[in-house]
Short mmCIF file of C-alpha atoms and ligand atoms in Angstrom, two decimals:
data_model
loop_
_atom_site.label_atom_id
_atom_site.label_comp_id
_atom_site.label_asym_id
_atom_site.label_seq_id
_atom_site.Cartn_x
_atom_site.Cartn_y
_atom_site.Cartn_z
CA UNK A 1004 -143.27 -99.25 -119.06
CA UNK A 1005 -144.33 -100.81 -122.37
CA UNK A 1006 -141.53 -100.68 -125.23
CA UNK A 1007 -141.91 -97.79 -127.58
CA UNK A 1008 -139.56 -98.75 -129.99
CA UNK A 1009 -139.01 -101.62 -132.34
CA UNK A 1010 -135.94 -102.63 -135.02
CA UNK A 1011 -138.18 -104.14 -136.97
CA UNK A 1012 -142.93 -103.62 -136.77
CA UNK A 1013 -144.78 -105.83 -138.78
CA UNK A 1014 -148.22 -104.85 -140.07
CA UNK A 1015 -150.56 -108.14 -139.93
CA UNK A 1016 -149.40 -111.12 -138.23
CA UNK A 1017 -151.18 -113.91 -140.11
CA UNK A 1018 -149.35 -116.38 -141.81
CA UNK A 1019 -146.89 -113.92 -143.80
CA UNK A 1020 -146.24 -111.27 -140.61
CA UNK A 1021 -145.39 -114.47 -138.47
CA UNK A 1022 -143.26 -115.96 -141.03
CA UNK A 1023 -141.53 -112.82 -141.01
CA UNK A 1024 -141.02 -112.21 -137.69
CA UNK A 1025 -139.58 -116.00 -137.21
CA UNK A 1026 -137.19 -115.82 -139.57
CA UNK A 1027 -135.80 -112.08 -138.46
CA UNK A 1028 -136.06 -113.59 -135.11
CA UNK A 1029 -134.29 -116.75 -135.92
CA UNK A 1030 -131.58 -115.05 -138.09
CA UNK A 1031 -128.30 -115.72 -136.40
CA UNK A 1032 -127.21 -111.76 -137.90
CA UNK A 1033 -130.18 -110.25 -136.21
CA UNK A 1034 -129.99 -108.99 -132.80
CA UNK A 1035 -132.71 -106.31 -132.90
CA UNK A 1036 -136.50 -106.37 -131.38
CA UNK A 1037 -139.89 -107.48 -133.64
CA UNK A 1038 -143.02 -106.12 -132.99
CA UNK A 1039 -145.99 -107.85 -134.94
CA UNK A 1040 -148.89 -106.17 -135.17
CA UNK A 1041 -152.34 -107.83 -135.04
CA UNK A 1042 -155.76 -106.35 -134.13
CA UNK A 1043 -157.23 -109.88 -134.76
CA UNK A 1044 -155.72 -112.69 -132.58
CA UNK A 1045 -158.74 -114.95 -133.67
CA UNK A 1046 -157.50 -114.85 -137.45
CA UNK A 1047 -161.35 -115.40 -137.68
CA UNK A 1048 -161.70 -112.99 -140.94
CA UNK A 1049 -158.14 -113.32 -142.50
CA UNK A 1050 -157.27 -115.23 -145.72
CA UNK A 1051 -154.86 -117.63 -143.89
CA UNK A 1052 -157.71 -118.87 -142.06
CA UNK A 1053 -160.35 -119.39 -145.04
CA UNK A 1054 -157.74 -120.46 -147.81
CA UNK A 1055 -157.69 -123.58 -149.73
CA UNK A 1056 -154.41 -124.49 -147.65
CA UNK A 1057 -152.84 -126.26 -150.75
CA UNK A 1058 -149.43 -126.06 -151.93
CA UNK A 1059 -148.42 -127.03 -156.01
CA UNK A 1060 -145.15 -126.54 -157.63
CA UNK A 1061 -146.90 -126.22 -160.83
CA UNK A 1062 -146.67 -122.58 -161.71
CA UNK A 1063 -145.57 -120.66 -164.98
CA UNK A 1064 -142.54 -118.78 -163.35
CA UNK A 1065 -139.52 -119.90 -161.82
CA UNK A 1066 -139.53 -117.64 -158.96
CA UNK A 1067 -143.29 -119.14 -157.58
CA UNK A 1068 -141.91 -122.73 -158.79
CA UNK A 1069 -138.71 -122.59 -156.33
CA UNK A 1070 -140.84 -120.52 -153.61
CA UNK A 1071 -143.35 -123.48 -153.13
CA UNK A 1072 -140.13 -125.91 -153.77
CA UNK A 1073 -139.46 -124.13 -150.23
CA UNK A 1074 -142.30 -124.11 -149.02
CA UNK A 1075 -143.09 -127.84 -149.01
CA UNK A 1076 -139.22 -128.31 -148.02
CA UNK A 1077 -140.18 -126.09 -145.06
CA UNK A 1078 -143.27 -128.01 -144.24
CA UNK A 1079 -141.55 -131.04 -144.09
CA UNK A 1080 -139.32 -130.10 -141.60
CA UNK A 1081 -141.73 -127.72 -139.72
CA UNK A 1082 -142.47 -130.14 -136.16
CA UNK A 1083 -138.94 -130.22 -135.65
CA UNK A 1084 -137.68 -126.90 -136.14
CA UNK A 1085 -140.77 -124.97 -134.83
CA UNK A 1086 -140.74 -126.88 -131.68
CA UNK A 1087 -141.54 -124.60 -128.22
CA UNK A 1088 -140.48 -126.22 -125.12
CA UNK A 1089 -140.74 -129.75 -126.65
CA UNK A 1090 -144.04 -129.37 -128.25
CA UNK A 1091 -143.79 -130.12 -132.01
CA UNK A 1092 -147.06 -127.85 -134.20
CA UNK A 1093 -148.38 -130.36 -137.02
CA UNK A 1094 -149.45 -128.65 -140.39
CA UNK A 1095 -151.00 -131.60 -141.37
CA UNK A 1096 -149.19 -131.45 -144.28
CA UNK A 1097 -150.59 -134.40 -146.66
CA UNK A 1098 -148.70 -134.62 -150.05
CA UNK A 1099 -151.81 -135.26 -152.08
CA UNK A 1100 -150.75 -133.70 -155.52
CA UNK A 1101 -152.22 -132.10 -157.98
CA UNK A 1102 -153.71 -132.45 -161.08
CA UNK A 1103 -153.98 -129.66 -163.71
CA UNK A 1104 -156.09 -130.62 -166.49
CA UNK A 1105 -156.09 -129.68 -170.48
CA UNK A 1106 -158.42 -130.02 -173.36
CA UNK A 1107 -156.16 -129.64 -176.77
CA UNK A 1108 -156.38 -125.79 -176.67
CA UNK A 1109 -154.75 -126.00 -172.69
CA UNK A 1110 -152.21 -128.72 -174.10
CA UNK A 1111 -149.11 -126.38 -175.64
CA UNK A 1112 -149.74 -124.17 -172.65
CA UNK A 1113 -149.45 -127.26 -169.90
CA UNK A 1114 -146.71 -128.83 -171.61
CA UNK A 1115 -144.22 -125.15 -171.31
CA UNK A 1116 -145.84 -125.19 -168.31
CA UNK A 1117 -144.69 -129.13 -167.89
CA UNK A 1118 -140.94 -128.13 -168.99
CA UNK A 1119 -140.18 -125.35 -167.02
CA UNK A 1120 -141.52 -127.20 -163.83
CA UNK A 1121 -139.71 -130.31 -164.56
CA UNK A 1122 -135.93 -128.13 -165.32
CA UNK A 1123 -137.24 -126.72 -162.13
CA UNK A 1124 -136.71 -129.70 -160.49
CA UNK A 1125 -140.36 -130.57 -159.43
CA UNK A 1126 -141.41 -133.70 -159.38
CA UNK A 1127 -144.46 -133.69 -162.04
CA UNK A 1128 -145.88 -136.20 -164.85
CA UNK A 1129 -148.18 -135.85 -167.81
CA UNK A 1130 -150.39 -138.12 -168.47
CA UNK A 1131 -152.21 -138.08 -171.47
CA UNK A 1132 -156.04 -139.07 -171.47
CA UNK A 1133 -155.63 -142.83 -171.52
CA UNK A 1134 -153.55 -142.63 -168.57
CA UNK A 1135 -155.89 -140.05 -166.76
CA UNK A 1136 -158.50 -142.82 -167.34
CA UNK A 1137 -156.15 -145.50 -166.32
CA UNK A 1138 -155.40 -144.17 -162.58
CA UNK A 1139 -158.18 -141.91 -162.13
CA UNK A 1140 -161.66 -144.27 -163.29
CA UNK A 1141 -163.57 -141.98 -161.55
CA UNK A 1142 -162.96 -138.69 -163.97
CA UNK A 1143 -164.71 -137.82 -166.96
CA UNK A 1144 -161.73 -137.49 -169.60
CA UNK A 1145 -163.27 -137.65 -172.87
CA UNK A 1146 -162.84 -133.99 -173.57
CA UNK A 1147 -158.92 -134.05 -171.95
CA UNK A 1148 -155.55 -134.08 -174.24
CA UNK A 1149 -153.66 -134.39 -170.97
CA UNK A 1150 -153.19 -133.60 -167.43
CA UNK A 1151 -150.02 -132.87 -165.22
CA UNK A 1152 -149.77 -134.77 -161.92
CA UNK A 1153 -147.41 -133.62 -158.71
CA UNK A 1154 -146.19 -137.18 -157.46
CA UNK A 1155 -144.76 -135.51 -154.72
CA UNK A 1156 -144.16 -132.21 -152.83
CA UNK A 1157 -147.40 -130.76 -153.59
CA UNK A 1158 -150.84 -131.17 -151.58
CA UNK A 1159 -152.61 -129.62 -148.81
CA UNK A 1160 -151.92 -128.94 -144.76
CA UNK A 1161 -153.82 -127.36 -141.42
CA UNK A 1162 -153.05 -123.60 -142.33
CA UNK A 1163 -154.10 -122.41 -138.86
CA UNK A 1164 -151.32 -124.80 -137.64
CA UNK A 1165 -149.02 -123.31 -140.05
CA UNK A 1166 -149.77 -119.40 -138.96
CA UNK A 1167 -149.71 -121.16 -135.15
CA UNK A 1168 -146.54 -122.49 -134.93
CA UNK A 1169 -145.14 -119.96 -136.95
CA UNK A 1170 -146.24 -117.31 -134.69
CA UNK A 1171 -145.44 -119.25 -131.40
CA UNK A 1172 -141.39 -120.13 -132.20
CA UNK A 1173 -141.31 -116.27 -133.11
CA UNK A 1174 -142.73 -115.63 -129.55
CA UNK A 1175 -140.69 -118.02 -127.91
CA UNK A 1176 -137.41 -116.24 -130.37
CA UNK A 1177 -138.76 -112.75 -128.97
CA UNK A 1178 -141.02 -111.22 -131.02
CA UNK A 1179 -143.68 -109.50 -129.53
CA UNK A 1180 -147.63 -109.72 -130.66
CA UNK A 1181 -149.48 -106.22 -129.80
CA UNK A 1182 -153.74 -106.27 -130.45
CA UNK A 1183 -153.81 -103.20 -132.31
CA UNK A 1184 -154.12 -101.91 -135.67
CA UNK A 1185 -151.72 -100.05 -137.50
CA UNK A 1186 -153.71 -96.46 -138.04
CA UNK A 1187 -150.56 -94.18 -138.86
CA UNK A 1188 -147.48 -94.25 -140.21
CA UNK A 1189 -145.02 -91.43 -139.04
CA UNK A 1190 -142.63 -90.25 -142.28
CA UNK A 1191 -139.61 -88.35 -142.32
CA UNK A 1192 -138.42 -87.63 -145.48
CA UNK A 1193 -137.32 -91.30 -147.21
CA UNK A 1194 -137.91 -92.90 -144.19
CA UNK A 1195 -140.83 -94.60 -141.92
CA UNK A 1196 -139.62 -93.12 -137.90
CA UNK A 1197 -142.94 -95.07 -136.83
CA UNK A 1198 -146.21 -96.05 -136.42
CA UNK A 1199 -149.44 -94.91 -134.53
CA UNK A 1200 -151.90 -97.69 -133.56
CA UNK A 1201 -155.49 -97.98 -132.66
CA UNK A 1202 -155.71 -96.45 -129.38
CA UNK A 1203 -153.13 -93.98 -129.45
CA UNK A 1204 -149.35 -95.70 -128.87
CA UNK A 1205 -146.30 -94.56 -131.13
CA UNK A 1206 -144.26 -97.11 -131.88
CA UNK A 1207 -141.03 -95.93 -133.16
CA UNK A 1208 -139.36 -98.68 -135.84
CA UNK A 1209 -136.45 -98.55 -137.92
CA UNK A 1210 -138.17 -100.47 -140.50
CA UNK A 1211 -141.80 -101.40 -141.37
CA UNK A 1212 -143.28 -104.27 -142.78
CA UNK A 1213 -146.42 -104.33 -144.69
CA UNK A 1214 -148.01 -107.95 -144.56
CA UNK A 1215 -151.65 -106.61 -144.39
CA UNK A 1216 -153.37 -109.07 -146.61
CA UNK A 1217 -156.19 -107.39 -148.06
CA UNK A 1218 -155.46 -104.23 -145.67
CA UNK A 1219 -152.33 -103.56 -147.51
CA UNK A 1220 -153.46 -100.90 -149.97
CA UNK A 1221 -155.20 -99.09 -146.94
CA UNK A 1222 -151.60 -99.47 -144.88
CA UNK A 1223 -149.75 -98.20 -147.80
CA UNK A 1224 -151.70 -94.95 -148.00
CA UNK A 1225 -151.04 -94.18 -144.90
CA UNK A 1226 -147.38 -93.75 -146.51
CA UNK A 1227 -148.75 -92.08 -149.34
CA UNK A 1228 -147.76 -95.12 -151.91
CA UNK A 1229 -150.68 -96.25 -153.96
CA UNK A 1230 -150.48 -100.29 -153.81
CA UNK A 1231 -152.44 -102.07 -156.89
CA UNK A 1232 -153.78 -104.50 -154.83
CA UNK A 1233 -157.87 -104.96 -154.50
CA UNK A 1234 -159.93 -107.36 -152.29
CA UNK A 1235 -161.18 -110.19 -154.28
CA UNK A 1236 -163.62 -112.30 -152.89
CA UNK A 1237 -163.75 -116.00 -153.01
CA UNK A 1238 -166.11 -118.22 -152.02
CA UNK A 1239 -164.69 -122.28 -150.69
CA UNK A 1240 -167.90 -124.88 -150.60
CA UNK A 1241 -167.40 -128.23 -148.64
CA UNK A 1242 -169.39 -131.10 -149.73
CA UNK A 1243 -169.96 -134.73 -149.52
CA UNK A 1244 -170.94 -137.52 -152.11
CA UNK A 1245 -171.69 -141.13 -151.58
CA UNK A 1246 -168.63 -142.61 -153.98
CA UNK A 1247 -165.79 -142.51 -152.94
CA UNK A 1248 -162.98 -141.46 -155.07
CA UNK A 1249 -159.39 -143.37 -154.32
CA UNK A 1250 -156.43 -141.17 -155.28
CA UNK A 1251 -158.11 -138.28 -155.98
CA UNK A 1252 -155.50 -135.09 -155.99
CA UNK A 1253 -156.26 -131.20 -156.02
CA UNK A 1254 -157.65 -131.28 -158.99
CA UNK A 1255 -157.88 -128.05 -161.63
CA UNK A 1256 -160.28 -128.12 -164.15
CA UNK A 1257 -159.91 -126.76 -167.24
CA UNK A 1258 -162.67 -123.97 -166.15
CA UNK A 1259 -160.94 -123.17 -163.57
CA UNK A 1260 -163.04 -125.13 -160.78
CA UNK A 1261 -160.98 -127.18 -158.31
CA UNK A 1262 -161.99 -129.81 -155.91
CA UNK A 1263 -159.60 -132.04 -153.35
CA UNK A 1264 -160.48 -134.22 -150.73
CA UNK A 1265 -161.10 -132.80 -147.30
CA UNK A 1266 -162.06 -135.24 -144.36
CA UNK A 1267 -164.95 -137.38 -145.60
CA UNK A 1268 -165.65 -134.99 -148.31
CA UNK A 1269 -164.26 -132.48 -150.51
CA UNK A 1270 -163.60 -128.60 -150.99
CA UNK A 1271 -164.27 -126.70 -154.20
CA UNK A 1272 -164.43 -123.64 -155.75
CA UNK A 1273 -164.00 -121.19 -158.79
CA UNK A 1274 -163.63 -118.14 -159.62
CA UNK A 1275 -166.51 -115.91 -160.48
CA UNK A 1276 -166.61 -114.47 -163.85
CA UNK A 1277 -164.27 -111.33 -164.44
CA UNK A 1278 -167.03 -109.11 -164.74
CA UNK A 1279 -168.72 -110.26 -161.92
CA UNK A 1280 -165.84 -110.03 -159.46
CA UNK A 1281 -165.72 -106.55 -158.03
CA UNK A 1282 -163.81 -105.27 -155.11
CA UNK A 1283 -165.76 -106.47 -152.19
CA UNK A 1284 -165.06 -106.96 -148.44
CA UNK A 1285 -168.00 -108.79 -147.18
CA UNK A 1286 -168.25 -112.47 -146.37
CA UNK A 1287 -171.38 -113.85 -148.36
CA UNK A 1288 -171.11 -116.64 -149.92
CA UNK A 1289 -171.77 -116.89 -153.75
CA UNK A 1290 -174.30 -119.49 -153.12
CA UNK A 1291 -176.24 -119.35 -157.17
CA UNK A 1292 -172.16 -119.32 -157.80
CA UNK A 1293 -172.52 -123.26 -156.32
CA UNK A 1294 -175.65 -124.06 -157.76
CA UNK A 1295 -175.41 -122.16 -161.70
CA UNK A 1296 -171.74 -122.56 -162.43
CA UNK A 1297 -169.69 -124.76 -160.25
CA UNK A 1298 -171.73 -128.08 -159.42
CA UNK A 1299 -172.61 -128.89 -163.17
CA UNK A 1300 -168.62 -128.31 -164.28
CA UNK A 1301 -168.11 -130.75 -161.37
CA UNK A 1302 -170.78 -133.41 -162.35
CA UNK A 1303 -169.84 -133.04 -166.06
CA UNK A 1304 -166.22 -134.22 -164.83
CA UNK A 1305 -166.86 -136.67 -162.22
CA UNK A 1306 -170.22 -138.25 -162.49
CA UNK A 1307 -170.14 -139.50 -158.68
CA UNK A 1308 -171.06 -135.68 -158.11
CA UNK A 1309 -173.88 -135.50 -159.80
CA UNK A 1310 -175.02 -136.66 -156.14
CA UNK A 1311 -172.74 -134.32 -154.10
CA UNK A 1312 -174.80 -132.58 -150.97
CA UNK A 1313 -172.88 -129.00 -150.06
CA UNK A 1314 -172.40 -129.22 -146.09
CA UNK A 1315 -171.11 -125.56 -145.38
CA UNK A 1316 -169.42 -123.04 -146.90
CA UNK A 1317 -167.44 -119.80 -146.40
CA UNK A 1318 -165.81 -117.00 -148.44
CA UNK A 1319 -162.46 -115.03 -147.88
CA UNK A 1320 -160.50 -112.65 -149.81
CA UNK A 1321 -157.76 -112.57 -152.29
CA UNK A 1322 -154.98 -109.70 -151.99
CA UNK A 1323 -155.35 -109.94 -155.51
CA UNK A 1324 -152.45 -107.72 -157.46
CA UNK A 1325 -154.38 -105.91 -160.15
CA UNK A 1326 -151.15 -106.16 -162.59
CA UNK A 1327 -149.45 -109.45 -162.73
CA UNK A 1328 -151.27 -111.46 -159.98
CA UNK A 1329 -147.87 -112.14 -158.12
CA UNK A 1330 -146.94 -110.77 -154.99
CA UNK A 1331 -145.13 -107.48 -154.78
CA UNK A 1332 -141.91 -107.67 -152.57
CA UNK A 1333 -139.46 -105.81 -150.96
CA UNK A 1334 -138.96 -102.11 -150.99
CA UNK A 1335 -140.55 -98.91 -152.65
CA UNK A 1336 -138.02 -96.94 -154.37
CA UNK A 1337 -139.32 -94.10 -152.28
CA UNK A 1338 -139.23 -95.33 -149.54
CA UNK A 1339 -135.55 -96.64 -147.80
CA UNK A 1340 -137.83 -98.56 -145.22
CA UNK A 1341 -141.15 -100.15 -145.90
CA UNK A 1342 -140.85 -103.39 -146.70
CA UNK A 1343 -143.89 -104.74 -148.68
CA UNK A 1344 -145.61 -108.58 -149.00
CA UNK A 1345 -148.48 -108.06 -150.63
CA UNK A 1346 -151.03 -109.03 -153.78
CA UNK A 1347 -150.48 -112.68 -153.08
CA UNK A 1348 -153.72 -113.29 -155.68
CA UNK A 1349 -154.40 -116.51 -154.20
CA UNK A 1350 -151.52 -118.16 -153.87
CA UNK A 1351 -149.47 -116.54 -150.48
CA UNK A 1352 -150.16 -118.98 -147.68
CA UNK A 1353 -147.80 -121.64 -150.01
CA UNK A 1354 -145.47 -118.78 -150.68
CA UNK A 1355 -145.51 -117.40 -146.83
CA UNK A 1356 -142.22 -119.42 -145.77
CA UNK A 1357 -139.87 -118.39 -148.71
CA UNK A 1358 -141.18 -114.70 -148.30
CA UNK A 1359 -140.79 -114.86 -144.64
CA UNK A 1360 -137.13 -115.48 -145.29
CA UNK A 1361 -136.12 -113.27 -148.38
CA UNK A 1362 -138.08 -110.39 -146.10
CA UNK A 1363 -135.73 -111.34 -143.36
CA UNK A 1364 -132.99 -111.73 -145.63
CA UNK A 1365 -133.74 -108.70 -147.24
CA UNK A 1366 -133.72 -106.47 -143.78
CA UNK A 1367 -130.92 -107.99 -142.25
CA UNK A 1368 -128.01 -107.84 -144.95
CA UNK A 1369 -129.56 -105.72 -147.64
CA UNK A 1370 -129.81 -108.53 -150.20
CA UNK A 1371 -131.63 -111.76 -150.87
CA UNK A 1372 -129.14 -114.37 -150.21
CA UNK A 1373 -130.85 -117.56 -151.07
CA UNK A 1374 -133.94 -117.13 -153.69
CA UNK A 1375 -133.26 -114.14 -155.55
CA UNK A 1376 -136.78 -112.66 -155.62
CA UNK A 1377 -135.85 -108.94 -157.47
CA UNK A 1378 -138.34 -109.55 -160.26
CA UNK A 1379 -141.23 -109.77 -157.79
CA UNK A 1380 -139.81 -106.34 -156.87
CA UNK A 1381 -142.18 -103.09 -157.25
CA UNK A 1382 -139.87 -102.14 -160.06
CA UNK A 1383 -141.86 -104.38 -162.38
CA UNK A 1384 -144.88 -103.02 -160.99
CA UNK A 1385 -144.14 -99.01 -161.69
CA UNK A 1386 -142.28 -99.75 -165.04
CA UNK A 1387 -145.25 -101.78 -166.61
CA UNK A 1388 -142.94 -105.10 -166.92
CA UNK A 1389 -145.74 -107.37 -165.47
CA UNK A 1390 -144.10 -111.02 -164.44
CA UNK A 1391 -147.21 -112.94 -165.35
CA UNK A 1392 -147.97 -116.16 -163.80
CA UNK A 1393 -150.25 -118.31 -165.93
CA UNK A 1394 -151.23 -120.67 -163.41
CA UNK A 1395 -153.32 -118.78 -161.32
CA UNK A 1396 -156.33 -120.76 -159.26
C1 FAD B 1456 -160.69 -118.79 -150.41
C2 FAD B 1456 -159.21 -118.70 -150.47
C3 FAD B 1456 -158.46 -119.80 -150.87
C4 FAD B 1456 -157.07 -119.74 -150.88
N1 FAD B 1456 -156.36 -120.87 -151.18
C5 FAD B 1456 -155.01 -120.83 -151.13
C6 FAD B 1456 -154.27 -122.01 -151.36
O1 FAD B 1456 -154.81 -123.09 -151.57
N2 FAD B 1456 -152.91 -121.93 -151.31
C7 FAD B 1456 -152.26 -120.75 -151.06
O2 FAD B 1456 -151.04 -120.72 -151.06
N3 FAD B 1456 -152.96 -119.62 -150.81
C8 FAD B 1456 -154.31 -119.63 -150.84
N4 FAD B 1456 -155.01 -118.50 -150.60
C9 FAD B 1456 -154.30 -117.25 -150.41
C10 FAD B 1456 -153.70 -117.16 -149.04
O3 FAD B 1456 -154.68 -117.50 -148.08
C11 FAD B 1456 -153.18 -115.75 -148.82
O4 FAD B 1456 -152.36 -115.35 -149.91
C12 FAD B 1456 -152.33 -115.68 -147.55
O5 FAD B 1456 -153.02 -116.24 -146.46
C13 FAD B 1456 -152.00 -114.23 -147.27
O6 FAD B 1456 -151.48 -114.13 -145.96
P1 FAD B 1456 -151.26 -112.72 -145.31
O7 FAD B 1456 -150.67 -112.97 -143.98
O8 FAD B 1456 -150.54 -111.84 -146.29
O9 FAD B 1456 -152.73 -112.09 -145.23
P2 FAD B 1456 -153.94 -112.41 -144.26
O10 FAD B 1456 -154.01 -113.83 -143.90
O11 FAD B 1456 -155.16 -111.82 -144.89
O12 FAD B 1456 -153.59 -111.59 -142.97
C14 FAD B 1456 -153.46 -110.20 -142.96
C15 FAD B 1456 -153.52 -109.75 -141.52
O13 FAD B 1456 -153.26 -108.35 -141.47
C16 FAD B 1456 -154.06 -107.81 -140.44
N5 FAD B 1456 -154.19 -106.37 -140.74
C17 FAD B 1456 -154.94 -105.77 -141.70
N6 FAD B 1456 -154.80 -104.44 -141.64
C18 FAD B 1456 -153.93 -104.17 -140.64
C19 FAD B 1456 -153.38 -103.00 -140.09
N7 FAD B 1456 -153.70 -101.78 -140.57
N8 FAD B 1456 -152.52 -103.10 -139.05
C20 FAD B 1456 -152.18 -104.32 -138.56
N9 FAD B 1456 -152.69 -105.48 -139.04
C21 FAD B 1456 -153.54 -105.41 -140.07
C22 FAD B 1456 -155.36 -108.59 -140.51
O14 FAD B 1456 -156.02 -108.56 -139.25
C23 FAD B 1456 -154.89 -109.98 -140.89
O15 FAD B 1456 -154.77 -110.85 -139.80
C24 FAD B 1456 -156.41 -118.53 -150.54
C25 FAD B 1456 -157.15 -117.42 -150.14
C26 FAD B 1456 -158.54 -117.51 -150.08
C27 FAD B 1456 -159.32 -116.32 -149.62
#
């Protein structure tokens, strides 16, 4: 007979559901069961799978600052303690950097930004132009008051391995992955009793987590809470260029277009403008994006792209979080539960360990016991006290 009954179902088991279930499962005061949820074991269409993959400690908040402090300290220590029967996952994890760039108007902004990082602990520099020129010959600064560089911690890593090993150490600590969807959620009063799934099966659960990506609002319907989360899409080109460019970080231009090295070539991408950036669920890519905005901002700061040839592309979707672009965490006040991850606006697959854990931490003893992550809370969200992060790519 298959089990009917969970401690603990997970909604989504990309990189956030599995980071979830590992740490419940690896919690030495959990002794319960984990179901993870996951209709899609390809992870073809998820975010996890077409994201970026980058990891910066340079936010505007403390709270994303000391979750991607985690997350690199997690990365850096993943082969060892995610190994399965001797077999140690690489994330790849290459500590590349990156580089946020101002013009004067960006400066006072970078430099708070600078500050706070630095009392944070992370290991950043500002350079001003001379130096920008200095290390980096190959960028264009003559327009640039300054730029702040990650000399260590931050970069880029294999995000399928991530969401892989993640997911296999829970398996091997006892979670169990189900194909299905989550298509009802059974209420009883303040609490979730369980869930109904594609073809039919109850799960009972004793608590639910949401970790839906951009099928979180939909999820939290189904519990009658209204989630102000939309799908946002964004499209990632890859491309090649004859020079080659030695050192060259994440870089963030002051439009907003980023580029890193990828391989023998790089990624880039920017946002499209606000009022050209509807809620959208297909998987076009925004090719006259490439060709009208993005590639002259990148030739007009590095001249080696003038000659850049685009290879492929793809797009995925942000769970972007329509009031303070920073995930919302934890539980609804009415609901004693349902457990939420959700409205990661770009930045979640850095932020996926440290959730994993104050999720876990959360469940388990009722409190978060190492990063104390209330402010990401949904109280923020249904009082109108946005926590807004500046820094958002
Ligand atoms: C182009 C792009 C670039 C990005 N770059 C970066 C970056 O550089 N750094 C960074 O930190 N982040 C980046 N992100 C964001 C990051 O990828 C996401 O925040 C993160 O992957 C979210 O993980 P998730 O597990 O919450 O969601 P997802 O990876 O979207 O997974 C959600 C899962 O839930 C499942 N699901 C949906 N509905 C249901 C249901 N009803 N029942 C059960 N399961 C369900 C889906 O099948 C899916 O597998 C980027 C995103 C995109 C799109």
């Amino acid at each position: 007979m298959p089990q009917t009954q969970f401690d603990v179902v997970i909604a989504g088991g990309a990189v956030v559901g599995s980071a979830v279930a590992y740490f419940l499962t690896a919690d030495a005061g959990f002794k319960g069961s984990v179901a993870v949820i996951e209709p899609d074991p390809t992870y073809q269409h998820c975010a996890t799978a077409l994201s970026a993959a980058s990891i910066r400690h340079q936010f505007s908040t403390e709270e994303n600052i000391r979750m991607s402090r985690f997350g690199t300290e997690f990365l850096r220590t993943f082969a060892d303690a995610l190994a399965v029967d001797g077999i140690r996952p690489d994330p790849a994890f290459h500590e590349g950097g990156y580089l946020f760039l101002a013009t004067s108007a960006g400066l006072p902004v970078l430099q708070d930004n600078h500050a706070l990082q630095r009392r944070e602990g992370a290991d950043v520099a500002l350079l001003d132009a001379a130096a920008l020129q200095a290390r980096f010959p190959w960028l264009r600064t003559g327009d640039l008051a300054a730029g702040s560089l990650g000399l260590s911690g931050e970069g880029w890593l294999d995000a399928y391995g991530l969401l892989q090993g993640l997911r296999r150490k829970a398996v091997a600590q006892g979670a169990v992955y189900l194909p299905q969807r989550v298509a009802g959620i059974d209420r009883v009063s303040a609490r979730v009793t369980g869930v109904r799934l594609d073809d039919g099966q109850v799960l009972a659960c004793g608590a639910l987590v949401n970790a839906a990506g951009v099928g979180a609002p939909a999820l939290a319907r189904l519990a009658g809470i209204d989630l102000p989360v939309q799908a946002r899409k964004r499209s990632v080109f890859y491309v090649q260029c004859p020079e080659r460019l030695p050192g060259c970080p994440m870089v963030i231009d002051p439009s907003g277009a980023y580029f890193r090295p990828e391989g023998p070539g790089f990624i880039t991408g920017i946002a499209p403008p606000p009022d050209q950036d509807p809620e959208c669920f297909d998987f076009e890519v925004q090719h006259t994006l490439f060709e009208d905005v993005l590639w002259p901002l990148l030739a007009q700061r590095v001249p080696a792209f003038e000659a850049l040839r685009c290879v492929r592309s793809w797009a995925g979707h942000y769970d972007m979080n329509l009031v303070d672009q920073n995930v919302i965490l934890g539980l609804h006040p009415s609901l004693d539960n349902l457990y939420f991850a959700n409205g990661f606006s770009g930045h979640g697959l850095q932020q996926a360990p440290a959730v994993g854990r104050a999720l876990a931490e959360l469940i388990v003893h009722g409190e978060y016991r190492t990063l104390d992550l209330a402010r990401l809370g949904w109280r923020r969200i249904l009082e109108g006290r946005p926590v807004i992060e500046k820094n958002v790519v």
